[in-house]
mmCIF file of C-alpha atoms in Angstrom:
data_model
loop_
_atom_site.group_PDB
_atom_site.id
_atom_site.type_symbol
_atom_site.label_atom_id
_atom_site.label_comp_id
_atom_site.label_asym_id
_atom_site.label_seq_id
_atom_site.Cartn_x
_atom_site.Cartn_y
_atom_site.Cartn_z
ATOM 1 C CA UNK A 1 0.000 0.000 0.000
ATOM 2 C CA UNK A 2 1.387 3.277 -0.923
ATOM 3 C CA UNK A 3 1.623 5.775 2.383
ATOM 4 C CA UNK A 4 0.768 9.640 2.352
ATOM 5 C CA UNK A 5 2.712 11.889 4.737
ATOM 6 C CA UNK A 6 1.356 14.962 6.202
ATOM 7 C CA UNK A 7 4.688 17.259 7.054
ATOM 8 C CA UNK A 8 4.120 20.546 9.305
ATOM 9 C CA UNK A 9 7.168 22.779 9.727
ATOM 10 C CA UNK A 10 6.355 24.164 12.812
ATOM 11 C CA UNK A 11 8.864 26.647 14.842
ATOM 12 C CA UNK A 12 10.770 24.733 17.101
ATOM 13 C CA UNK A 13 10.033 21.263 15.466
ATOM 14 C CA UNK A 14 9.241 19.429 12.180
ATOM 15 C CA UNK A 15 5.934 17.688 13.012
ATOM 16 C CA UNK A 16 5.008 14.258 10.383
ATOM 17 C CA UNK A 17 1.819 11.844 10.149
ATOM 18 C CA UNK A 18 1.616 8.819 7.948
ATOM 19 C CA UNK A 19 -1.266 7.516 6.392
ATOM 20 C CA UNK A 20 -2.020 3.867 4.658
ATOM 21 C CA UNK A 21 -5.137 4.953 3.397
ATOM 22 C CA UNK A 22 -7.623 6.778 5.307
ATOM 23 C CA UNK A 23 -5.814 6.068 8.517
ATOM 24 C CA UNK A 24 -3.020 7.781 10.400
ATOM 25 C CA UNK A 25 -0.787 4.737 11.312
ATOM 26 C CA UNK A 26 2.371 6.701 12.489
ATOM 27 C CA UNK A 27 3.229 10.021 14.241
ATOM 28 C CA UNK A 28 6.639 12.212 14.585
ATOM 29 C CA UNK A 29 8.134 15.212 15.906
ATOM 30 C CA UNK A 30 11.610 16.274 15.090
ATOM 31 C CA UNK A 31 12.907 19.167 17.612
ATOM 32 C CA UNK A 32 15.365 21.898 16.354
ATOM 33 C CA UNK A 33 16.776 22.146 19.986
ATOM 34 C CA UNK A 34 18.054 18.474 19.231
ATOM 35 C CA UNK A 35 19.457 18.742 15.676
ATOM 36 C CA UNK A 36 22.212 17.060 17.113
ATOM 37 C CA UNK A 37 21.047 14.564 18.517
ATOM 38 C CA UNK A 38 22.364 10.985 16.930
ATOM 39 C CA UNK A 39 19.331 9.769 14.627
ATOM 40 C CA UNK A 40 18.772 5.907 13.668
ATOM 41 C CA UNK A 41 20.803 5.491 10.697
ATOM 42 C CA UNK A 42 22.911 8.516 10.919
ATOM 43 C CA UNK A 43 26.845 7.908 10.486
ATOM 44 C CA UNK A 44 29.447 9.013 12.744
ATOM 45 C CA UNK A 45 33.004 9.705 13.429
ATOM 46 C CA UNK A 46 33.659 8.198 17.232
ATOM 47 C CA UNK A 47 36.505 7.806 18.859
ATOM 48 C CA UNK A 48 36.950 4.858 21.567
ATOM 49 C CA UNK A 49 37.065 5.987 25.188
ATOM 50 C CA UNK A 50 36.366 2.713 27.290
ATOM 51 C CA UNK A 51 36.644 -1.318 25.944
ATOM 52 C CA UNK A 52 34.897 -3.144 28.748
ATOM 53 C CA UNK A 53 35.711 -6.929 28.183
ATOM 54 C CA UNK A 54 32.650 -8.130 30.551
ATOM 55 C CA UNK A 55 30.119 -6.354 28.349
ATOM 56 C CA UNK A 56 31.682 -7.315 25.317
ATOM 57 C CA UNK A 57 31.239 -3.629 24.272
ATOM 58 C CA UNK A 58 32.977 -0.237 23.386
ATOM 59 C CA UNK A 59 31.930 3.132 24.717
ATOM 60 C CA UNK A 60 32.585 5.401 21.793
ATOM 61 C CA UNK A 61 32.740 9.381 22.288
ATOM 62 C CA UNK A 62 30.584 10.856 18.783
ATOM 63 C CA UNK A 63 31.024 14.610 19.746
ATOM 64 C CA UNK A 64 28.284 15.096 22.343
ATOM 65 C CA UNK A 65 26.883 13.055 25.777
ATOM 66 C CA UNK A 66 26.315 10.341 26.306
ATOM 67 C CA UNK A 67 28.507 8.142 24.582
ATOM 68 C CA UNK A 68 27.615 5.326 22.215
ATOM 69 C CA UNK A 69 27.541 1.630 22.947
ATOM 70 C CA UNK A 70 28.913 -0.557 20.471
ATOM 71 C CA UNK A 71 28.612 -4.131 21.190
ATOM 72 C CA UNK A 72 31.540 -6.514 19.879
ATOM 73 C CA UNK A 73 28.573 -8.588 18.076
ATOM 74 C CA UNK A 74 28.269 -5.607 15.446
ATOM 75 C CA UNK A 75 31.467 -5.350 14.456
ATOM 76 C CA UNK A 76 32.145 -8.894 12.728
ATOM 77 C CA UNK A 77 35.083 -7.176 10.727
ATOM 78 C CA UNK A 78 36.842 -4.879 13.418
ATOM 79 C CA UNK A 79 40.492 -4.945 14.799
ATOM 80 C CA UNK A 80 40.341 -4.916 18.069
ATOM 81 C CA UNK A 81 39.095 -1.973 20.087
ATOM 82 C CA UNK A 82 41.762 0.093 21.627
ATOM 83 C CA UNK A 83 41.110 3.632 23.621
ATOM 84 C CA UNK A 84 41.718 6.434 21.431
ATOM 85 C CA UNK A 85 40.860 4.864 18.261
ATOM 86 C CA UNK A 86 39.144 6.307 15.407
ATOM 87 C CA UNK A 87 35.985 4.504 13.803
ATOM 88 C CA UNK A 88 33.289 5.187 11.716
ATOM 89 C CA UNK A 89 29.869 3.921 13.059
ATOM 90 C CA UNK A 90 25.956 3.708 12.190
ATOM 91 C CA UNK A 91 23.344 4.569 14.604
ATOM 92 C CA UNK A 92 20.647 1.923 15.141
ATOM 93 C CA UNK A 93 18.949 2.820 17.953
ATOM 94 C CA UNK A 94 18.928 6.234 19.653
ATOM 95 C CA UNK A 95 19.829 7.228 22.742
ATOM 96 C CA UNK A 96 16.574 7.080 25.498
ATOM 97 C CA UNK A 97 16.495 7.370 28.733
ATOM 98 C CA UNK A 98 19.720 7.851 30.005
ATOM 99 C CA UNK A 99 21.425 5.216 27.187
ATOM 100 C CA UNK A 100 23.498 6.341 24.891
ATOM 101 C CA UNK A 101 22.671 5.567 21.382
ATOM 102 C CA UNK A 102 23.751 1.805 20.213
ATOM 103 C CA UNK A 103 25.909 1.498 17.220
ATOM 104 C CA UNK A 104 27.185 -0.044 14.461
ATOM 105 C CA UNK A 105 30.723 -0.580 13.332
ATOM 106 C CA UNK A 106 31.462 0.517 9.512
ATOM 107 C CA UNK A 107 34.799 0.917 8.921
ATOM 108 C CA UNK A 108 38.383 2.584 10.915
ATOM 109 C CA UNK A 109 38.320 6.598 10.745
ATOM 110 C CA UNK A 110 41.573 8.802 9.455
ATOM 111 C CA UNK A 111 38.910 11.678 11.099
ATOM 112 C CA UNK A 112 40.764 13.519 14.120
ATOM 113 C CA UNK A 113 37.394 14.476 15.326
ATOM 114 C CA UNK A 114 34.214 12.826 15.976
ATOM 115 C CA UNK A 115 31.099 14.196 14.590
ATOM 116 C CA UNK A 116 28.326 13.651 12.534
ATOM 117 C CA UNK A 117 29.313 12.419 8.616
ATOM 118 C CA UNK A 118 25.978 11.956 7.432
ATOM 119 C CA UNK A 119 22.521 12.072 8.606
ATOM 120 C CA UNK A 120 19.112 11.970 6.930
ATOM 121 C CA UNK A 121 16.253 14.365 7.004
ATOM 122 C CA UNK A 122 12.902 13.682 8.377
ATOM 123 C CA UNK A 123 11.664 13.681 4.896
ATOM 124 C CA UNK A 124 14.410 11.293 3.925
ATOM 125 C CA UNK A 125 13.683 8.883 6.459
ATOM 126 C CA UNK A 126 10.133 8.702 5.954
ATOM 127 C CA UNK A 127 11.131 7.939 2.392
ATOM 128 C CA UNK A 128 13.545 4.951 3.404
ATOM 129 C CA UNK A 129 10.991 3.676 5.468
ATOM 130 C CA UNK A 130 7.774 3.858 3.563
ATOM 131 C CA UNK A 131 9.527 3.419 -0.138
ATOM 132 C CA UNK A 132 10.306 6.513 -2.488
ATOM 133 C CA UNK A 133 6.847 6.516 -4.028
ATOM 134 C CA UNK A 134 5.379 8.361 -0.599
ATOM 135 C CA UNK A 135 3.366 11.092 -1.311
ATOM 136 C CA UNK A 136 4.214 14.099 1.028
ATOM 137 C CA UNK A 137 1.952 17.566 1.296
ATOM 138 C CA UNK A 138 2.260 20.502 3.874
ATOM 139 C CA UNK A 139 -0.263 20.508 6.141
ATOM 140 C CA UNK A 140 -1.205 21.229 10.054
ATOM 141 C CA UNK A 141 -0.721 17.860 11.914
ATOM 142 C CA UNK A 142 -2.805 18.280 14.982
ATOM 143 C CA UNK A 143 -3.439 14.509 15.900
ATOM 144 C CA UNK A 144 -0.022 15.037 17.504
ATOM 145 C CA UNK A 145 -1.710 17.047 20.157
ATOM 146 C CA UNK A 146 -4.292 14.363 21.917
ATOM 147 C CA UNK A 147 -1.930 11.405 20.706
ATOM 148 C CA UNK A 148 -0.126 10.553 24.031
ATOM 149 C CA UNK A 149 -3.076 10.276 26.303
ATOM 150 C CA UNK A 150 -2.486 7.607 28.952
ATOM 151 C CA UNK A 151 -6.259 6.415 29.202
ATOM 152 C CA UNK A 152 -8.484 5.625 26.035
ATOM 153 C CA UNK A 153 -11.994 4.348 25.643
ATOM 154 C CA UNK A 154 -12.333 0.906 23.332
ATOM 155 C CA UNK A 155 -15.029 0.623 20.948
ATOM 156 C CA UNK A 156 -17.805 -1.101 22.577
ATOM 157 C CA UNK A 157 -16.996 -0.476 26.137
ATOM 158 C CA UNK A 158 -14.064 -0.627 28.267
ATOM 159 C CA UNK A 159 -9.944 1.582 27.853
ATOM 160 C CA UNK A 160 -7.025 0.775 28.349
ATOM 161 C CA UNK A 161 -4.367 2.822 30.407
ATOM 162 C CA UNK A 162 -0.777 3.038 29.177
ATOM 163 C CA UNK A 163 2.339 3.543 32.171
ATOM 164 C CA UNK A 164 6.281 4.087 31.175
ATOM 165 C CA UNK A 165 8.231 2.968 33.573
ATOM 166 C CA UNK A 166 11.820 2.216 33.517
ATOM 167 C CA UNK A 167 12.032 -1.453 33.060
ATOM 168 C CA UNK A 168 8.799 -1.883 30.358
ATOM 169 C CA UNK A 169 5.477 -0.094 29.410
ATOM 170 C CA UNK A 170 2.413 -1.955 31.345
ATOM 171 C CA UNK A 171 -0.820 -1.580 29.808
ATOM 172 C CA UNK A 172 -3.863 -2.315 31.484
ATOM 173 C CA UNK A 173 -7.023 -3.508 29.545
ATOM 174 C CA UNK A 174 -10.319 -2.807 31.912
ATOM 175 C CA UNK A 175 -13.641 -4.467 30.995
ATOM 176 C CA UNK A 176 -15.871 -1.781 31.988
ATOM 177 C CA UNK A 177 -19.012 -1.914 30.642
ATOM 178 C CA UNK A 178 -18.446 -4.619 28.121
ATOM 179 C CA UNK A 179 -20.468 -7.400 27.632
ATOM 180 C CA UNK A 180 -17.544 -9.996 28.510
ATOM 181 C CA UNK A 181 -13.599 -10.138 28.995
ATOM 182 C CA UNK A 182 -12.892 -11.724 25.431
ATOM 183 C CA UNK A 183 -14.730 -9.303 23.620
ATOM 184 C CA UNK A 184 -12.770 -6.985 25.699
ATOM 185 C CA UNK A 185 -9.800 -8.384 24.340
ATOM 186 C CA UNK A 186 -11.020 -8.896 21.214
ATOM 187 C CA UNK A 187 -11.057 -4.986 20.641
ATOM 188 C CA UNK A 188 -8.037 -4.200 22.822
ATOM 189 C CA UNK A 189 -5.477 -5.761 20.983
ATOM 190 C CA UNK A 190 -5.870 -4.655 17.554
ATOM 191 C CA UNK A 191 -6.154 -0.685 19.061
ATOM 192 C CA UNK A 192 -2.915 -1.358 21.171
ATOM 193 C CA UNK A 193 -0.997 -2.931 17.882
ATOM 194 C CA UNK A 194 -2.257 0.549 16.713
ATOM 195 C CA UNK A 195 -1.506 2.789 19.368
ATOM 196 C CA UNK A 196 1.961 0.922 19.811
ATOM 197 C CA UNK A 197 3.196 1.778 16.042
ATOM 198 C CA UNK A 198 1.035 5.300 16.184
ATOM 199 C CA UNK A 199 3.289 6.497 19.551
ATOM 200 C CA UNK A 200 6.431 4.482 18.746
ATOM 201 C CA UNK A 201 5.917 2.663 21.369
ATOM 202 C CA UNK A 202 8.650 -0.141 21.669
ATOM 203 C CA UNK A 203 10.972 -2.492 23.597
ATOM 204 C CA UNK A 204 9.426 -4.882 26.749
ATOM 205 C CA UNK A 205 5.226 -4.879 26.940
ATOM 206 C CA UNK A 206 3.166 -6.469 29.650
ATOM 207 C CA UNK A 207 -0.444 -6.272 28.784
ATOM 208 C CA UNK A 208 -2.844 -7.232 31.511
ATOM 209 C CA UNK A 209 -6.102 -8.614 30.220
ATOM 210 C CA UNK A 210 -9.050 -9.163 31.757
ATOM 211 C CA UNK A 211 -9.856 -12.995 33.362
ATOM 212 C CA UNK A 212 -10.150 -15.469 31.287
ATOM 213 C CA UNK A 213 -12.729 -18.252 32.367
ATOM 214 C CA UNK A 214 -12.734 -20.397 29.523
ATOM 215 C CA UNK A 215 -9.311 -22.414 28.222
ATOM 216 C CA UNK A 216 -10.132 -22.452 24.544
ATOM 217 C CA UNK A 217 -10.745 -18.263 24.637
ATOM 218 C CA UNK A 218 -7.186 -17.666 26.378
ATOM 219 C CA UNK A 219 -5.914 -20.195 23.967
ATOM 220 C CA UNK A 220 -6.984 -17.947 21.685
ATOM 221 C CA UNK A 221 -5.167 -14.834 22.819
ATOM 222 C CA UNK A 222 -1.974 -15.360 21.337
ATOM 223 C CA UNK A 223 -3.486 -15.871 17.633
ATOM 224 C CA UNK A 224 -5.770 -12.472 17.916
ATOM 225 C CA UNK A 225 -2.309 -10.954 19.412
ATOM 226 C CA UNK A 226 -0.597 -12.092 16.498
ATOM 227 C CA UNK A 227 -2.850 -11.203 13.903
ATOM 228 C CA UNK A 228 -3.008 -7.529 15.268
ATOM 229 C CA UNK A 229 0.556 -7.209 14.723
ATOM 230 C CA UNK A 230 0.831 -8.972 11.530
ATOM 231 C CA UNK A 231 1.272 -5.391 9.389
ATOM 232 C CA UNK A 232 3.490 -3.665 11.698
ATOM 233 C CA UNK A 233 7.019 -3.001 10.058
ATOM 234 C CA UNK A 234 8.915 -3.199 13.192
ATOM 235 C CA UNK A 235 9.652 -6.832 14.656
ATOM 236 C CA UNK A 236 7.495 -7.695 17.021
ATOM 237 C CA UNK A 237 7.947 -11.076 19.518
ATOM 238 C CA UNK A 238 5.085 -12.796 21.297
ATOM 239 C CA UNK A 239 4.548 -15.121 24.822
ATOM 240 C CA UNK A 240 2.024 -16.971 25.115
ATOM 241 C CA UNK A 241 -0.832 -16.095 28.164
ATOM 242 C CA UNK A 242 0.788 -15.874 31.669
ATOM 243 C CA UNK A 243 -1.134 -18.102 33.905
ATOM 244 C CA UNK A 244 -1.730 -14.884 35.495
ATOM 245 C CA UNK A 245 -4.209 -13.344 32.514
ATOM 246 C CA UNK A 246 -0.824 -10.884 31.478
ATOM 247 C CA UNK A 247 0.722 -11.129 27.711
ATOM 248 C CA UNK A 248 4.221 -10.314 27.117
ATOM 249 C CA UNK A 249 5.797 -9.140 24.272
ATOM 250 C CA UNK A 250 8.668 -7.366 22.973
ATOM 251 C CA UNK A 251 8.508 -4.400 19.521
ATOM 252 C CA UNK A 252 11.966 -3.454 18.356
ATOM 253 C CA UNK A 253 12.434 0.372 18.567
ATOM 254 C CA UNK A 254 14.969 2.867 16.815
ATOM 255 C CA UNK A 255 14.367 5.555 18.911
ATOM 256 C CA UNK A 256 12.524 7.529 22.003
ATOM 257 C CA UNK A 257 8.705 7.462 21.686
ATOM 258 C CA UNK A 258 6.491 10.351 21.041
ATOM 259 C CA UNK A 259 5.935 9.911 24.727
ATOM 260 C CA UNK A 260 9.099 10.574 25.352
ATOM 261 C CA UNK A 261 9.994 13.077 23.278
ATOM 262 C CA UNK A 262 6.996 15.551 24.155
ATOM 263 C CA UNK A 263 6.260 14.303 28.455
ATOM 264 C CA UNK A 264 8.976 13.825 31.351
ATOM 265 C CA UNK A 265 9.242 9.951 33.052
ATOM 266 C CA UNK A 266 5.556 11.244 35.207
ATOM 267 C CA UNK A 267 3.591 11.442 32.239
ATOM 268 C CA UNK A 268 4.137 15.281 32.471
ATOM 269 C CA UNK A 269 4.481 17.422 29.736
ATOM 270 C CA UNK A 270 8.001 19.073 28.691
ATOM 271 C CA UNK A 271 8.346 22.573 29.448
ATOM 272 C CA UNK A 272 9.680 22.984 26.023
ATOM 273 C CA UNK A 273 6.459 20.699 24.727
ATOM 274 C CA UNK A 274 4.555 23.531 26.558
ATOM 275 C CA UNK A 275 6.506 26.433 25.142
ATOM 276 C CA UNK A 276 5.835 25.060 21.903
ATOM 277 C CA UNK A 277 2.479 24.273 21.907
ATOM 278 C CA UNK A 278 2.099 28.437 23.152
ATOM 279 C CA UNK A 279 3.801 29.775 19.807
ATOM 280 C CA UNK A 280 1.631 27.407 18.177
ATOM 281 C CA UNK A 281 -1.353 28.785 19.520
ATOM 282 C CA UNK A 282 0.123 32.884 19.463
ATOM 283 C CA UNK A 283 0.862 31.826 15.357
ATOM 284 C CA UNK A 284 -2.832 30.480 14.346
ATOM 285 C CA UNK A 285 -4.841 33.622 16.950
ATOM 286 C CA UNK A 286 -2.262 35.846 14.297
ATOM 287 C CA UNK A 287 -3.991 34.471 11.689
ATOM 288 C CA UNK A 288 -7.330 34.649 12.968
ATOM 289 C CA UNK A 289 -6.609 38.442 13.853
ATOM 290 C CA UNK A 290 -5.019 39.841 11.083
ATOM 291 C CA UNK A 291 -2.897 43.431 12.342
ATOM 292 C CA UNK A 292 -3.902 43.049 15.873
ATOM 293 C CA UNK A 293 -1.172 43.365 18.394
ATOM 294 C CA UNK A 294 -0.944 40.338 20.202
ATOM 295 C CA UNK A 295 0.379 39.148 23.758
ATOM 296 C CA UNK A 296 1.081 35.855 24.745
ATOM 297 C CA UNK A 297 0.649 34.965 28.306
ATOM 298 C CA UNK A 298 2.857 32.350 29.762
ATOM 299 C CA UNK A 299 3.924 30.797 33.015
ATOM 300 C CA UNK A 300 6.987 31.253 34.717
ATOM 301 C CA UNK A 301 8.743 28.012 33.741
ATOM 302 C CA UNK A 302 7.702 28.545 29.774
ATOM 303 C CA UNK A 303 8.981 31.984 29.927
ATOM 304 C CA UNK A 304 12.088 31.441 31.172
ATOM 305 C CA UNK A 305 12.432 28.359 28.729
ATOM 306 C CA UNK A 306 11.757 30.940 25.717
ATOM 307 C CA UNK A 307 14.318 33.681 27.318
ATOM 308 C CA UNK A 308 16.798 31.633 27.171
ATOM 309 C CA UNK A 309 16.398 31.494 23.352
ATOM 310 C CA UNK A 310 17.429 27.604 23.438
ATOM 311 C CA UNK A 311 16.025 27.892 19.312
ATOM 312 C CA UNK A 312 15.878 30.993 17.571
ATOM 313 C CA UNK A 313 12.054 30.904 17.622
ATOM 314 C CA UNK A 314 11.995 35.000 18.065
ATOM 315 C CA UNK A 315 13.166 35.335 14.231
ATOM 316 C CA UNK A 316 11.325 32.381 12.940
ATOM 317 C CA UNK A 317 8.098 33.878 14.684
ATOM 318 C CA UNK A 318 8.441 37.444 13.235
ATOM 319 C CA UNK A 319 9.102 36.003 9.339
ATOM 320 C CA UNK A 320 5.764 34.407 9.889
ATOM 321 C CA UNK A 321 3.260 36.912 12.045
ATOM 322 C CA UNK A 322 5.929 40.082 11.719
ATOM 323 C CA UNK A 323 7.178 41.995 15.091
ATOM 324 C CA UNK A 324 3.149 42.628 16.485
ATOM 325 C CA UNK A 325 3.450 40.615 19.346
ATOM 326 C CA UNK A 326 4.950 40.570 22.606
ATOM 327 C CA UNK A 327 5.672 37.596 25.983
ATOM 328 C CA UNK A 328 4.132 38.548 29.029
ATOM 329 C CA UNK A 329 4.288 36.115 32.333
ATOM 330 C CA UNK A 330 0.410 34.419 33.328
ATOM 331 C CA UNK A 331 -0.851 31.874 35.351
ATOM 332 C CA UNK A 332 -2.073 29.976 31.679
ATOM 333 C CA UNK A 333 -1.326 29.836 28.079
ATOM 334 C CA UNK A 334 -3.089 32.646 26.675
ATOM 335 C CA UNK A 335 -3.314 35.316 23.982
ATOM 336 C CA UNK A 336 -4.954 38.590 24.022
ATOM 337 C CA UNK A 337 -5.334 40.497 20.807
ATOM 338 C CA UNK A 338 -6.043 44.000 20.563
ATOM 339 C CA UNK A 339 -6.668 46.044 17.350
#
């Protein structure tokens, strides 16, 4: 199936949503405050700062904290790892969480400093990963704004509430008013195979289903599981049904989740997601009030994010609305326009 991508330069970030049809299967945001950052399939220049023998693995400096992990295993064709040496390395996974990014090894580096080589686009990687024929148009994506809700209603009755926590990602599938667990999970796993790819959603998964009476329906489980993931691109690795109602399952990841990129570890928002979200809202009232002077109320914590000019979002704002508006400290994100 050919894929449609909805692109929204925004200030501050590059916003994308991809669509197999009618529906929006994948979401991203690409911030310029970490243009940067190590991307999955980006190539650097690292040089080797620790070889630790028990792990098998290199810590490799690439310019910028933290340092990238590159295990032994990908590296068939390497000379041994020494401290100070030079190599040339792919990202395939980025850094989350307080781990650095994992890596690949390419080839030995005559570079005397590390740094990026090569790195693709957002456009460009859409394009590797949904084929060359992907139609792209410019666009507002706002499904980027309700997409990391922790609790969401099934069709038919019952939700399902999504937690991060440092280990894995528990989801918990409630019956509610549903007419009967299996139907329960009947509709719950097909919308958390979607939610999963929508949110980027990856590595270790415990989903808690509702009890199972009957043998032959949690015997079923694991082909309904199985059949919900069947179209996802990213590999995804089943258990069978815990004797304790809970299925386990693992979804390869290349980088941080939209969770992650736009909330803290509590499910809070980023004060830079907030900051954002304001010049967002200051840039459509602009449009809506064409030559009014406008003032965008923030709290304390937003405006002191936007003082320090992190991203040159002053200059991107005035190309776009001109210099008719001015930051003012409030309890709330608001604007007031005045003619």
């Amino acid at each position: 199936m050919k894929h449609r991508a909805v692109i929204e330069e925004a200030i501050g970030e590059t916003r994308a949503a991809i669509y197999a049809g009618r529906k929006c299967v994948e979401l991203y945001v690409r911030r310029w405050s970490q243009a940067h950052t190590p991307r999955h399939g980006d190539v650097f220049t690292g040089i080797v700062r620790h070889v630790d023998m028990g792990m098998g693995a290199a810590f490799v400096d690439l310019g910028s904290e933290p340092q990238g992990f590159l295990k032994f295993s990908q590296a068939p064709k390497a000379p041994r790892f020494r401290e100070g040496q030079r190599v040339q390395v792919e990202i395939t996974r980025e850094a989350e969480m307080g781990k650095g990014p994992v890596l690949k090894f390419l080839r030995l580096s005559e570079r005397s400093k590390p740094g990026r080589l090569s790195g693709a686009s957002l456009q460009d990687y859409i394009k590797t990963r949904f084929g060359p024929e992907t139609r792209f148009e410019n666009a507002p994506v706002n499904a980027i704004d309700t997409a990391t809700e922790r609790e969401l209603a099934l069709p038919g009755g019952g939700d399902i509430a999504i937690d991060f926590t440092r280990a894995l990602v528990a989801i918990d599938v409630d019956r509610g008013t549903a007419q009967s667990g299996f139907s329960v999970c009947q509709a719950a796993l097909p919308f958390i195979a979607d939610q999963l790819r929508l949110r980027g959603i990856g590595g270790l998964i415990v989903i808690d289903l509702p009890n199972l009476r009957q043998s032959k329906q949690r015997e079923q489980i694991l082909t309904l599981a199985q059949n919900a993931f069947q179209d996802d691109p990213n590999t995804v690795k089943l258990a069978p049904l815990s004797r304790f109602g809970t299925l386990t399952l693992t979804r390869a990841k290349s980088g941080p989740s939209l969770d992650e990129t736009l909330k803290d570890r509590f499910g809070r928002p980023h004060i830079e997601t907030e900051a954002l979200h304001a010049l967002r809202r200051l840039e459509r009232e602009a449009r809506a009030h064409a030559g009014a002077r406008l003032t965008l109320y923030v709290p304390e914590a937003v405006q002191d994010w936007l003082a320090a000019n992190i991203i040159d979002w002053r200059t991107s704002l005035t190309d776009r609305i001109g210099t008719r508006f001015a930051l003012e400290m409030g309890p709330r994100i608001d604007v007031k326009a005045d003619r």
